[in-house]
Amino acid sequence: MRTVELLCDPRLEERVRAAWDRLAVAGLPSLARNPHPTNRPHLTMASVDGFPPGVTGRLADLFDAALPLPVHLDRVEVLDGSAPLVWLVRPTPRLTALHEAVHEVLARTGGQNPWHAPGRWIPHLSLALRFRDHDRRLARALTCVDRPSGEFVAARSYDADTRTVSPLGAGLPDR
């Protein structure tokens, strides 16, 4: 599996990481507990079985033209399915257009996750996986101190087979 992800500017990333930390300190599930070096706040736009030849370059060109992109975080919710706790991202027209353009590039790529399809996608930054719904009120109190804004400044792809990331365009921040 390969993903297409947007990364936050350093200030917004630190705000999300602080929310992860507050959840962990309270004894709740949190992505702060994931020690893998690729673990960082991100917005997943798509996931597919793999990238055919030429797709990486087309995606890089797309992100080089579109980023930075303003982002505004909204409320914290528990999504259906695997019950992740997420910080919803307000879907601006520019973000929605970029998401649709990514899916146009990936149109002939196999194994697309239907959760990421245009019209079905719920833009969000994950805070915790397998979250208990009865802890939602406490989680909101801990994470929603405010509704921060920032920018998506870079794009990357995560390769589930190698557990590595690679940049999609210029500007992948170190971390």
Tab-separated table of C-alpha atoms in Angstrom:
chain	number	residue	atom	x	y	z
A	1	MET	CA	0.000	0.000	0.000
A	2	ARG	CA	1.093	3.553	-0.794
A	3	THR	CA	-0.495	6.690	0.613
A	4	VAL	CA	-0.647	10.293	-0.504
A	5	GLU	CA	-0.411	12.610	2.514
A	6	LEU	CA	-0.162	16.315	3.308
A	7	LEU	CA	2.071	17.528	6.149
A	8	CYS	CA	1.459	20.441	8.500
A	9	ASP	CA	3.680	23.454	9.023
A	10	PRO	CA	5.889	23.133	12.151
A	11	ARG	CA	3.660	25.284	14.374
A	12	LEU	CA	0.483	23.367	13.537
A	13	GLU	CA	2.302	20.046	13.839
A	14	GLU	CA	3.403	20.982	17.354
A	15	ARG	CA	-0.194	21.886	18.289
A	16	VAL	CA	-1.399	18.451	17.132
A	17	ARG	CA	1.487	16.692	18.893
A	18	ALA	CA	0.595	18.586	22.077
A	19	ALA	CA	-2.955	17.203	21.801
A	20	TRP	CA	-1.479	13.695	21.340
A	21	ASP	CA	0.569	14.237	24.507
A	22	ARG	CA	-2.424	15.462	26.537
A	23	LEU	CA	-4.389	12.341	25.560
A	24	ALA	CA	-1.479	10.073	26.531
A	25	VAL	CA	-0.959	11.787	29.905
A	26	ALA	CA	-4.681	11.271	30.641
A	27	GLY	CA	-4.281	7.547	29.964
A	28	LEU	CA	-6.319	7.626	26.755
A	29	PRO	CA	-5.322	6.089	23.413
A	30	SER	CA	-2.998	8.436	21.544
A	31	LEU	CA	-0.700	8.488	18.532
A	32	ALA	CA	1.934	9.907	20.900
A	33	ARG	CA	2.583	6.268	21.816
A	34	ASN	CA	3.585	5.289	18.262
A	35	PRO	CA	7.402	5.309	18.264
A	36	HIS	CA	7.896	4.764	14.512
A	37	PRO	CA	10.022	7.549	12.976
A	38	THR	CA	7.449	8.171	10.224
A	39	ASN	CA	4.702	8.915	12.772
A	40	ARG	CA	3.670	12.543	12.450
A	41	PRO	CA	0.449	14.500	11.970
A	42	HIS	CA	-0.760	14.236	8.371
A	43	LEU	CA	-3.844	14.367	6.179
A	44	THR	CA	-4.283	11.241	4.059
A	45	MET	CA	-5.705	12.101	0.643
A	46	ALA	CA	-5.509	8.641	-0.950
A	47	SER	CA	-4.166	5.135	-0.546
A	48	VAL	CA	-3.575	2.644	-3.336
A	49	ASP	CA	-1.864	-0.696	-3.861
A	50	GLY	CA	1.159	0.937	-5.499
A	51	PHE	CA	2.266	3.739	-7.796
A	52	PRO	CA	2.557	2.899	-11.490
A	53	PRO	CA	5.386	4.530	-13.471
A	54	GLY	CA	5.016	8.294	-13.828
A	55	VAL	CA	2.545	8.820	-10.993
A	56	THR	CA	5.110	10.069	-8.471
A	57	GLY	CA	6.271	12.820	-10.839
A	58	ARG	CA	2.714	13.881	-11.659
A	59	LEU	CA	1.826	14.049	-7.971
A	60	ALA	CA	5.009	16.014	-7.210
A	61	ASP	CA	4.140	18.573	-9.897
A	62	LEU	CA	0.616	18.858	-8.501
A	63	PHE	CA	1.830	19.507	-4.943
A	64	ASP	CA	4.592	21.883	-6.010
A	65	ALA	CA	1.903	24.030	-7.658
A	66	ALA	CA	-0.681	23.767	-4.840
A	67	LEU	CA	1.336	24.085	-1.624
A	68	PRO	CA	1.365	25.795	0.799
A	69	LEU	CA	-2.352	25.407	1.424
A	70	PRO	CA	-4.190	27.044	4.367
A	71	VAL	CA	-5.781	24.626	6.837
A	72	HIS	CA	-8.262	25.171	9.661
A	73	LEU	CA	-8.979	22.470	12.215
A	74	ASP	CA	-12.536	21.992	13.400
A	75	ARG	CA	-14.097	19.736	16.028
A	76	VAL	CA	-12.804	16.431	17.400
A	77	GLU	CA	-14.858	13.341	16.502
A	78	VAL	CA	-14.755	9.557	16.664
A	79	LEU	CA	-15.201	8.196	13.140
A	80	ASP	CA	-17.118	5.050	12.332
A	81	GLY	CA	-15.316	1.909	11.248
A	82	SER	CA	-12.080	1.437	13.120
A	83	ALA	CA	-13.119	4.173	15.583
A	84	PRO	CA	-10.217	6.594	15.228
A	85	LEU	CA	-10.322	9.820	17.218
A	86	VAL	CA	-9.730	12.605	14.699
A	87	TRP	CA	-9.446	16.347	14.451
A	88	LEU	CA	-11.612	17.271	11.483
A	89	VAL	CA	-10.163	19.567	8.821
A	90	ARG	CA	-12.479	22.159	7.269
A	91	PRO	CA	-12.788	21.187	3.592
A	92	THR	CA	-12.047	24.446	1.775
A	93	PRO	CA	-12.593	24.698	-1.991
A	94	ARG	CA	-8.803	24.626	-2.588
A	95	LEU	CA	-8.362	21.504	-0.452
A	96	THR	CA	-11.295	19.761	-2.148
A	97	ALA	CA	-9.959	20.675	-5.603
A	98	LEU	CA	-6.502	19.336	-4.705
A	99	HIS	CA	-8.038	16.119	-3.392
A	100	GLU	CA	-9.976	15.648	-6.626
A	101	ALA	CA	-6.832	16.351	-8.685
A	102	VAL	CA	-4.913	13.687	-6.708
A	103	HIS	CA	-7.647	11.176	-7.510
A	104	GLU	CA	-7.533	12.127	-11.193
A	105	VAL	CA	-3.806	11.313	-11.214
A	106	LEU	CA	-4.544	7.986	-9.469
A	107	ALA	CA	-7.636	7.155	-11.579
A	108	ARG	CA	-6.106	4.029	-13.178
A	109	THR	CA	-4.295	2.874	-10.056
A	110	GLY	CA	-5.512	-0.331	-8.414
A	111	GLY	CA	-6.512	-0.920	-4.827
A	112	GLN	CA	-7.908	2.510	-4.030
A	113	ASN	CA	-9.333	2.804	-0.530
A	114	PRO	CA	-12.981	3.884	-0.914
A	115	TRP	CA	-12.783	5.963	2.307
A	116	HIS	CA	-10.608	8.440	0.413
A	117	ALA	CA	-12.804	8.726	-2.692
A	118	PRO	CA	-14.085	12.180	-3.653
A	119	GLY	CA	-17.532	12.662	-2.165
A	120	ARG	CA	-16.853	10.148	0.621
A	121	TRP	CA	-13.559	11.454	2.052
A	122	ILE	CA	-13.647	13.047	5.514
A	123	PRO	CA	-10.514	15.223	5.803
A	124	HIS	CA	-8.938	14.833	9.245
A	125	LEU	CA	-5.774	14.551	11.294
A	126	SER	CA	-5.739	11.404	13.425
A	127	LEU	CA	-5.260	11.724	17.170
A	128	ALA	CA	-5.750	8.106	18.290
A	129	LEU	CA	-6.744	4.736	16.855
A	130	ARG	CA	-9.350	2.334	18.240
A	131	PHE	CA	-10.833	4.999	20.475
A	132	ARG	CA	-13.646	4.317	22.933
A	133	ASP	CA	-16.669	6.466	22.210
A	134	HIS	CA	-17.452	6.878	25.926
A	135	ASP	CA	-14.131	8.785	26.319
A	136	ARG	CA	-15.070	11.323	23.623
A	137	ARG	CA	-16.111	14.093	26.061
A	138	LEU	CA	-12.790	13.932	27.946
A	139	ALA	CA	-10.859	13.751	24.671
A	140	ARG	CA	-12.595	16.868	23.382
A	141	ALA	CA	-11.830	18.722	26.613
A	142	LEU	CA	-8.157	17.759	26.327
A	143	THR	CA	-7.673	18.410	22.624
A	144	CYS	CA	-10.060	21.200	21.696
A	145	VAL	CA	-8.432	23.918	23.720
A	146	ASP	CA	-8.874	25.890	20.492
A	147	ARG	CA	-9.299	25.243	16.779
A	148	PRO	CA	-5.887	25.991	15.324
A	149	SER	CA	-5.053	27.068	11.803
A	150	GLY	CA	-1.910	26.742	9.774
A	151	GLU	CA	-0.788	25.422	6.423
A	152	PHE	CA	-0.126	22.170	4.683
A	153	VAL	CA	3.412	22.727	3.450
A	154	ALA	CA	4.586	19.418	1.984
A	155	ALA	CA	3.382	16.094	0.659
A	156	ARG	CA	4.720	12.598	1.115
A	157	SER	CA	3.924	8.973	0.421
A	158	TYR	CA	4.108	6.197	2.991
A	159	ASP	CA	5.061	2.741	1.699
A	160	ALA	CA	3.514	0.100	3.963
A	161	ASP	CA	5.799	-2.640	2.621
A	162	THR	CA	9.048	-0.871	3.527
A	163	ARG	CA	7.565	1.341	6.300
A	164	THR	CA	9.295	4.354	4.780
A	165	VAL	CA	8.193	7.721	3.463
A	166	SER	CA	9.246	9.579	0.350
A	167	PRO	CA	8.597	13.198	-0.623
A	168	LEU	CA	6.044	14.107	-3.256
A	169	GLY	CA	7.449	17.399	-4.507
A	170	ALA	CA	9.739	19.942	-2.931
A	171	GLY	CA	9.672	20.955	0.699
A	172	LEU	CA	9.386	17.771	2.742
A	173	PRO	CA	10.255	19.018	6.248
A	174	ASP	CA	12.795	17.013	8.210
A	175	ARG	CA	11.575	14.883	11.100
